[in-house]
Amino acid sequence: MKYKQDKVFIAGQQGMVGSAIYNLLKKKKFKIINYSRKDLDLTNQHTVENWFKKNKPSIVINAAGRVGGILDNSTYLSDYIYINTMIGMNIINSSLNHGVKKLINLGSACIYPRTVRQPIKEEYLLSSYLEQTNEGYALAKISCLKYCEYIKKKHNKYFISLQPTNLYGEGDNFNLKSSHVMPALVKKFYLAKKHNKNSVEIWGSGRVRREFLNVEDLANAVHFSLTKKIPYSFINVGSGDYISIKNLAQIIKKISGFQGKIVFNKNYPDGVIERKLDISKLKKIGWKKKINLYQGIKNYYKYYEDIADINEQ
């Protein structure tokens, strides 16, 4: 198809999301511009402008940014709002300045208010207060979403934003100080089993409920958005796999073979009590997830076992 001859710039192509998108589009024979994180500072507007002028991408996917779990988000609010706003605005602005045909800007489910009806529809955006623990990240993503929306409206450009739910998959961050809940649980159960621990401590009450999407399914949604016409300025991407942290821990415990106890430390914050995305708009256009949650977690745990063994050698 003709669009496959266009040059594609995947910002953040070395991260978990970016590498999944990179691998899929490479498999689909897209022409991807390779770049190194150390060679392009996406927070520097002048550098980004010069890079776009030199490389002339026709398709841009923004999968770059600082991401992390609840503790990292709440500790470094100023870093999250600055880094993610600068990266997003620079990429979007340079895409506009240099005639990019299609831009897919990746956001997050955390852009939605702390207390809204579930599942969360796109029109609930900015209807109430944000969750304070990740407010910096959410504000950055909302600003980028709105910039794309204004450009789409004013210039009739295909600049759209996808808002995925909680992600997991190969290339994830397993640092317990900054990781999301899924990789943190996998690592904790792996280490507890390996070192014959009596218990695994989990932050929070375990009552909060979350939706999880494999990063390969998100990559498929990005490809879908490039090949189909999404009529909205932004749209939710979810799985429908809605589960409490307590039940998620039980699944990972079973997969790991750990025989000890699970202890919930309520001194740590829970964050938003429940968050599930309404994905009826995307499903109506024709997209749906492919990876079953249990099998996805099973493969994910095996992936961590493999890289943990390599790292310890």
Coordinates of C-alpha atoms in Angstrom, one line a residue:
M1 CA 0.0 0.0 0.0
K2 CA 1.1 3.6 -0.7
Y3 CA 1.4 4.7 2.9
K4 CA 4.1 2.1 3.5
Q5 CA 6.5 4.1 1.4
D6 CA 6.2 7.0 3.8
K7 CA 9.0 7.5 6.3
V8 CA 7.8 6.7 9.9
F9 CA 9.3 8.3 13.0
I10 CA 8.5 6.4 16.2
A11 CA 9.5 8.7 19.1
G12 CA 10.5 6.5 22.0
Q13 CA 11.2 3.4 19.9
Q14 CA 13.6 2.0 22.5
G15 CA 10.9 1.9 25.2
M16 CA 8.3 -0.8 25.9
V17 CA 5.6 0.8 23.8
G18 CA 7.8 2.2 21.1
S19 CA 9.6 -1.1 20.6
A20 CA 6.4 -3.0 20.3
I21 CA 5.2 -0.6 17.6
Y22 CA 8.5 -0.6 15.9
N23 CA 8.6 -4.4 15.7
L24 CA 5.0 -4.6 14.3
L25 CA 5.5 -1.9 11.7
K26 CA 8.8 -3.4 10.7
K27 CA 7.0 -6.7 10.2
K28 CA 4.4 -4.9 8.1
K29 CA 7.2 -3.4 5.9
F30 CA 6.9 0.2 6.9
K31 CA 10.0 2.4 6.3
I32 CA 11.1 3.4 9.9
I33 CA 13.6 6.0 10.7
N34 CA 16.0 4.6 13.3
Y35 CA 17.4 7.0 15.9
S36 CA 19.1 6.7 19.3
R37 CA 17.8 8.3 22.5
K38 CA 21.2 9.8 23.1
D39 CA 21.3 11.4 19.7
L40 CA 18.0 13.3 19.9
D41 CA 16.9 15.2 23.0
L42 CA 13.1 15.4 22.5
T43 CA 12.7 18.0 25.3
N44 CA 14.8 20.5 23.2
Q45 CA 12.6 22.3 20.7
H46 CA 15.6 23.5 18.5
T47 CA 17.0 20.0 18.3
V48 CA 13.7 18.5 17.4
E49 CA 13.0 21.1 14.7
N50 CA 16.4 20.5 13.1
W51 CA 15.9 16.7 13.2
F52 CA 12.5 17.0 11.5
K53 CA 14.0 19.3 8.9
K54 CA 16.7 16.9 8.1
N55 CA 14.8 13.5 8.2
K56 CA 11.4 14.6 6.8
P57 CA 9.1 11.9 8.3
S58 CA 5.6 11.6 6.8
I59 CA 4.1 9.6 9.7
V60 CA 4.9 10.3 13.4
I61 CA 4.0 8.1 16.4
N62 CA 4.7 9.7 19.8
A63 CA 5.5 6.9 22.2
A64 CA 8.1 8.8 24.1
G65 CA 8.0 10.2 27.6
R66 CA 8.7 9.6 31.3
V67 CA 6.5 6.9 32.7
G68 CA 6.3 5.1 36.1
G69 CA 4.1 3.8 38.9
I70 CA 2.2 5.7 41.6
L71 CA 5.2 6.2 43.9
D72 CA 7.4 7.7 41.1
N73 CA 4.6 9.8 39.8
S74 CA 3.7 11.3 43.1
T75 CA 7.4 11.9 44.1
Y76 CA 8.4 13.6 40.8
L77 CA 5.3 15.5 39.7
S78 CA 7.3 18.5 38.4
D79 CA 9.5 16.1 36.3
Y80 CA 6.5 14.3 34.9
I81 CA 4.7 17.5 33.8
Y82 CA 7.8 19.2 32.3
I83 CA 9.4 16.2 30.5
N84 CA 6.2 14.9 29.0
T85 CA 4.8 18.3 28.0
M86 CA 8.1 19.3 26.3
I87 CA 8.4 16.0 24.5
G88 CA 4.8 16.0 23.3
M89 CA 4.6 19.6 22.3
N90 CA 7.9 19.6 20.4
I91 CA 7.0 16.5 18.4
I92 CA 3.5 17.7 17.6
N93 CA 4.7 21.2 16.7
S94 CA 7.5 20.0 14.5
S95 CA 5.1 17.6 12.8
L96 CA 2.8 20.5 12.0
N97 CA 5.7 22.7 10.8
H98 CA 7.2 20.0 8.5
G99 CA 4.0 18.7 6.8
V100 CA 3.6 15.3 8.6
K101 CA 0.6 13.5 7.1
K102 CA -0.4 11.4 10.1
L103 CA 0.5 11.7 13.7
I104 CA -0.6 9.2 16.4
N105 CA -0.1 10.7 19.9
L106 CA -0.1 8.2 22.7
G107 CA -1.7 9.3 26.0
S108 CA -3.0 7.4 29.0
A109 CA -6.2 6.5 30.9
C110 CA -5.0 8.7 33.8
I111 CA -6.1 11.8 31.8
Y112 CA -9.6 11.2 33.1
P113 CA -10.9 12.6 36.4
R114 CA -10.5 10.7 39.7
T115 CA -14.2 10.1 40.2
V116 CA -16.3 9.4 37.1
R117 CA -18.8 6.8 36.1
Q118 CA -17.3 3.5 34.9
P119 CA -16.5 2.5 32.2
I120 CA -15.0 5.9 31.3
K121 CA -16.2 7.5 28.1
E122 CA -14.1 9.9 26.1
E123 CA -16.5 12.8 26.8
Y124 CA -15.7 12.6 30.6
L125 CA -12.4 14.3 29.9
L126 CA -12.0 17.5 32.1
S127 CA -15.4 16.9 33.8
S128 CA -13.9 16.9 37.3
Y129 CA -10.6 16.9 39.3
L130 CA -7.7 14.7 38.4
E131 CA -6.0 12.0 40.7
Q132 CA -3.4 14.0 42.6
T133 CA -0.7 11.3 42.6
N134 CA -0.3 11.4 38.8
E135 CA -1.6 14.9 38.1
G136 CA 1.6 16.1 36.5
Y137 CA 1.7 13.3 34.0
A138 CA -2.0 13.6 33.3
L139 CA -1.9 17.4 32.7
A140 CA 1.0 16.9 30.2
K141 CA -0.9 14.3 28.3
I142 CA -4.1 16.4 28.3
S143 CA -2.2 19.4 26.9
C144 CA -0.7 17.3 24.1
L145 CA -4.1 15.8 23.3
K146 CA -5.7 19.2 23.1
Y147 CA -2.9 20.5 20.9
C148 CA -3.5 17.7 18.4
E149 CA -7.3 18.3 18.6
Y150 CA -6.9 22.0 17.8
I151 CA -4.5 21.3 14.9
K152 CA -6.9 18.6 13.5
K153 CA -9.8 21.1 13.7
K154 CA -7.9 24.1 12.3
H155 CA -5.7 22.5 9.7
N156 CA -7.8 19.3 8.9
K157 CA -4.7 17.2 9.7
Y158 CA -4.9 13.5 10.8
F159 CA -3.4 14.2 14.3
I160 CA -5.1 12.0 16.7
S161 CA -4.5 10.7 20.3
L162 CA -4.9 7.2 21.6
Q163 CA -5.6 6.8 25.3
P164 CA -4.5 3.3 26.4
T165 CA -5.3 1.6 29.7
N166 CA -2.6 0.1 32.0
L167 CA 0.0 -1.6 29.8
Y168 CA 2.3 -4.6 30.3
G169 CA 4.6 -6.6 28.1
E170 CA 8.2 -7.2 26.9
G171 CA 10.5 -4.3 27.6
D172 CA 8.7 -3.3 30.8
N173 CA 10.3 -1.5 33.7
F174 CA 10.8 -3.9 36.6
N175 CA 12.5 -1.4 39.0
L176 CA 10.4 -1.6 42.2
K177 CA 11.0 2.1 42.9
S178 CA 9.4 3.3 39.7
S179 CA 7.5 0.5 38.0
H180 CA 3.8 0.0 37.5
V181 CA 1.8 -2.6 39.4
M182 CA 2.0 -5.5 37.0
P183 CA 5.9 -5.6 36.6
A184 CA 6.3 -4.9 40.4
L185 CA 4.1 -7.9 41.3
V186 CA 5.8 -10.2 38.8
K187 CA 9.2 -9.3 40.2
K188 CA 8.1 -9.6 43.8
F189 CA 6.6 -13.1 43.3
Y190 CA 9.6 -14.2 41.3
L191 CA 12.1 -13.2 44.0
A192 CA 9.9 -14.6 46.8
K193 CA 9.8 -18.0 45.1
K194 CA 13.5 -18.0 44.2
H195 CA 14.6 -17.1 47.7
N196 CA 12.0 -19.1 49.6
K197 CA 10.3 -16.1 51.3
N198 CA 7.3 -16.6 53.6
S199 CA 5.3 -13.6 52.2
V200 CA 5.0 -11.0 49.5
E201 CA 4.2 -7.4 50.4
I202 CA 1.9 -5.5 48.1
W203 CA 1.3 -1.8 48.3
G204 CA -2.2 -0.6 49.1
S205 CA -5.3 -2.4 50.0
G206 CA -5.6 -4.7 47.0
R207 CA -9.2 -3.5 46.5
V208 CA -8.6 -1.1 43.6
R209 CA -9.6 -2.4 40.2
R210 CA -7.7 -1.9 37.0
E211 CA -7.9 -2.8 33.3
F212 CA -4.8 -4.3 31.7
L213 CA -3.8 -4.3 28.0
N214 CA -0.8 -6.1 26.5
V215 CA 1.5 -3.8 24.7
E216 CA 1.3 -5.9 21.5
D217 CA -2.4 -5.2 21.4
L218 CA -1.7 -1.4 21.7
A219 CA 0.8 -1.7 18.8
N220 CA -2.0 -3.3 16.8
A221 CA -4.3 -0.4 17.7
V222 CA -1.6 2.0 16.5
H223 CA -1.3 0.1 13.2
F224 CA -5.1 0.0 13.0
S225 CA -5.2 3.8 13.4
L226 CA -2.7 4.3 10.6
T227 CA -4.6 2.1 8.1
K228 CA -8.2 3.1 9.1
K229 CA -9.7 6.5 9.4
I230 CA -10.4 7.4 13.1
P231 CA -13.0 10.1 13.0
Y232 CA -12.3 11.3 16.5
S233 CA -9.6 13.6 17.9
F234 CA -8.9 11.1 20.6
I235 CA -10.1 7.6 21.5
N236 CA -9.8 5.0 24.2
V237 CA -7.9 1.8 23.8
G238 CA -8.7 -0.9 26.4
S239 CA -9.0 -4.6 26.8
G240 CA -12.1 -5.2 28.9
D241 CA -10.0 -7.2 31.3
Y242 CA -11.0 -5.6 34.6
I243 CA -9.6 -7.0 37.8
S244 CA -8.8 -6.1 41.4
I245 CA -5.1 -5.9 42.4
K246 CA -5.8 -8.6 44.9
N247 CA -7.1 -11.0 42.2
L248 CA -4.2 -10.0 39.9
A249 CA -1.8 -10.9 42.7
Q250 CA -3.5 -14.3 43.1
I251 CA -3.1 -15.0 39.4
I252 CA 0.6 -14.1 39.4
K253 CA 1.1 -16.1 42.6
K254 CA -0.4 -19.2 40.9
I255 CA 1.7 -18.7 37.8
S256 CA 4.9 -18.3 39.8
G257 CA 4.3 -21.3 42.1
F258 CA 4.9 -19.2 45.2
Q259 CA 3.4 -20.9 48.3
G260 CA 3.6 -18.2 50.9
K261 CA 1.2 -15.4 52.1
I262 CA 0.2 -12.2 50.4
V263 CA 0.4 -9.1 52.7
F264 CA -1.2 -5.8 51.8
N265 CA 0.5 -2.7 53.2
K266 CA -2.2 -0.1 53.5
N267 CA 0.3 2.6 54.4
Y268 CA 0.9 3.0 50.7
P269 CA -1.7 4.9 48.6
D270 CA -4.2 3.1 46.3
G271 CA -4.6 5.9 43.8
V272 CA -7.9 5.9 41.9
I273 CA -10.2 3.2 43.3
E274 CA -11.4 1.9 39.9
R275 CA -10.6 2.7 36.3
K276 CA -12.0 1.0 33.2
L277 CA -12.2 2.5 29.8
D278 CA -15.3 2.5 27.5
I279 CA -13.9 1.3 24.2
S280 CA -17.2 1.1 22.3
K281 CA -16.1 3.8 19.8
L282 CA -12.9 1.8 18.8
K283 CA -14.8 -1.5 18.7
K284 CA -17.5 0.0 16.5
I285 CA -14.8 1.0 14.0
G286 CA -13.5 -2.6 14.0
W287 CA -10.7 -3.0 16.5
K288 CA -10.5 -5.5 19.3
K289 CA -7.7 -7.0 21.5
K290 CA -6.2 -10.3 20.7
I291 CA -4.3 -11.4 23.8
N292 CA -6.2 -13.1 26.7
L293 CA -5.2 -11.7 30.1
Y294 CA -4.3 -14.9 31.8
Q295 CA -2.2 -16.2 28.9
G296 CA -0.7 -12.7 28.5
I297 CA 0.4 -12.7 32.2
K298 CA 1.8 -16.2 31.8
N299 CA 3.9 -15.2 28.9
Y300 CA 4.9 -12.0 30.6
Y301 CA 6.1 -13.9 33.7
K302 CA 8.1 -16.3 31.6
Y303 CA 9.7 -13.3 29.8
Y304 CA 10.7 -11.9 33.2
E305 CA 12.1 -15.2 34.3
D306 CA 14.3 -15.3 31.2
I307 CA 15.7 -11.8 31.6
A308 CA 16.1 -12.1 35.3
D309 CA 18.3 -15.2 34.8
I310 CA 20.3 -13.4 32.2
N311 CA 20.9 -10.4 34.4
E312 CA 22.0 -12.5 37.3
Q313 CA 24.6 -14.5 35.3

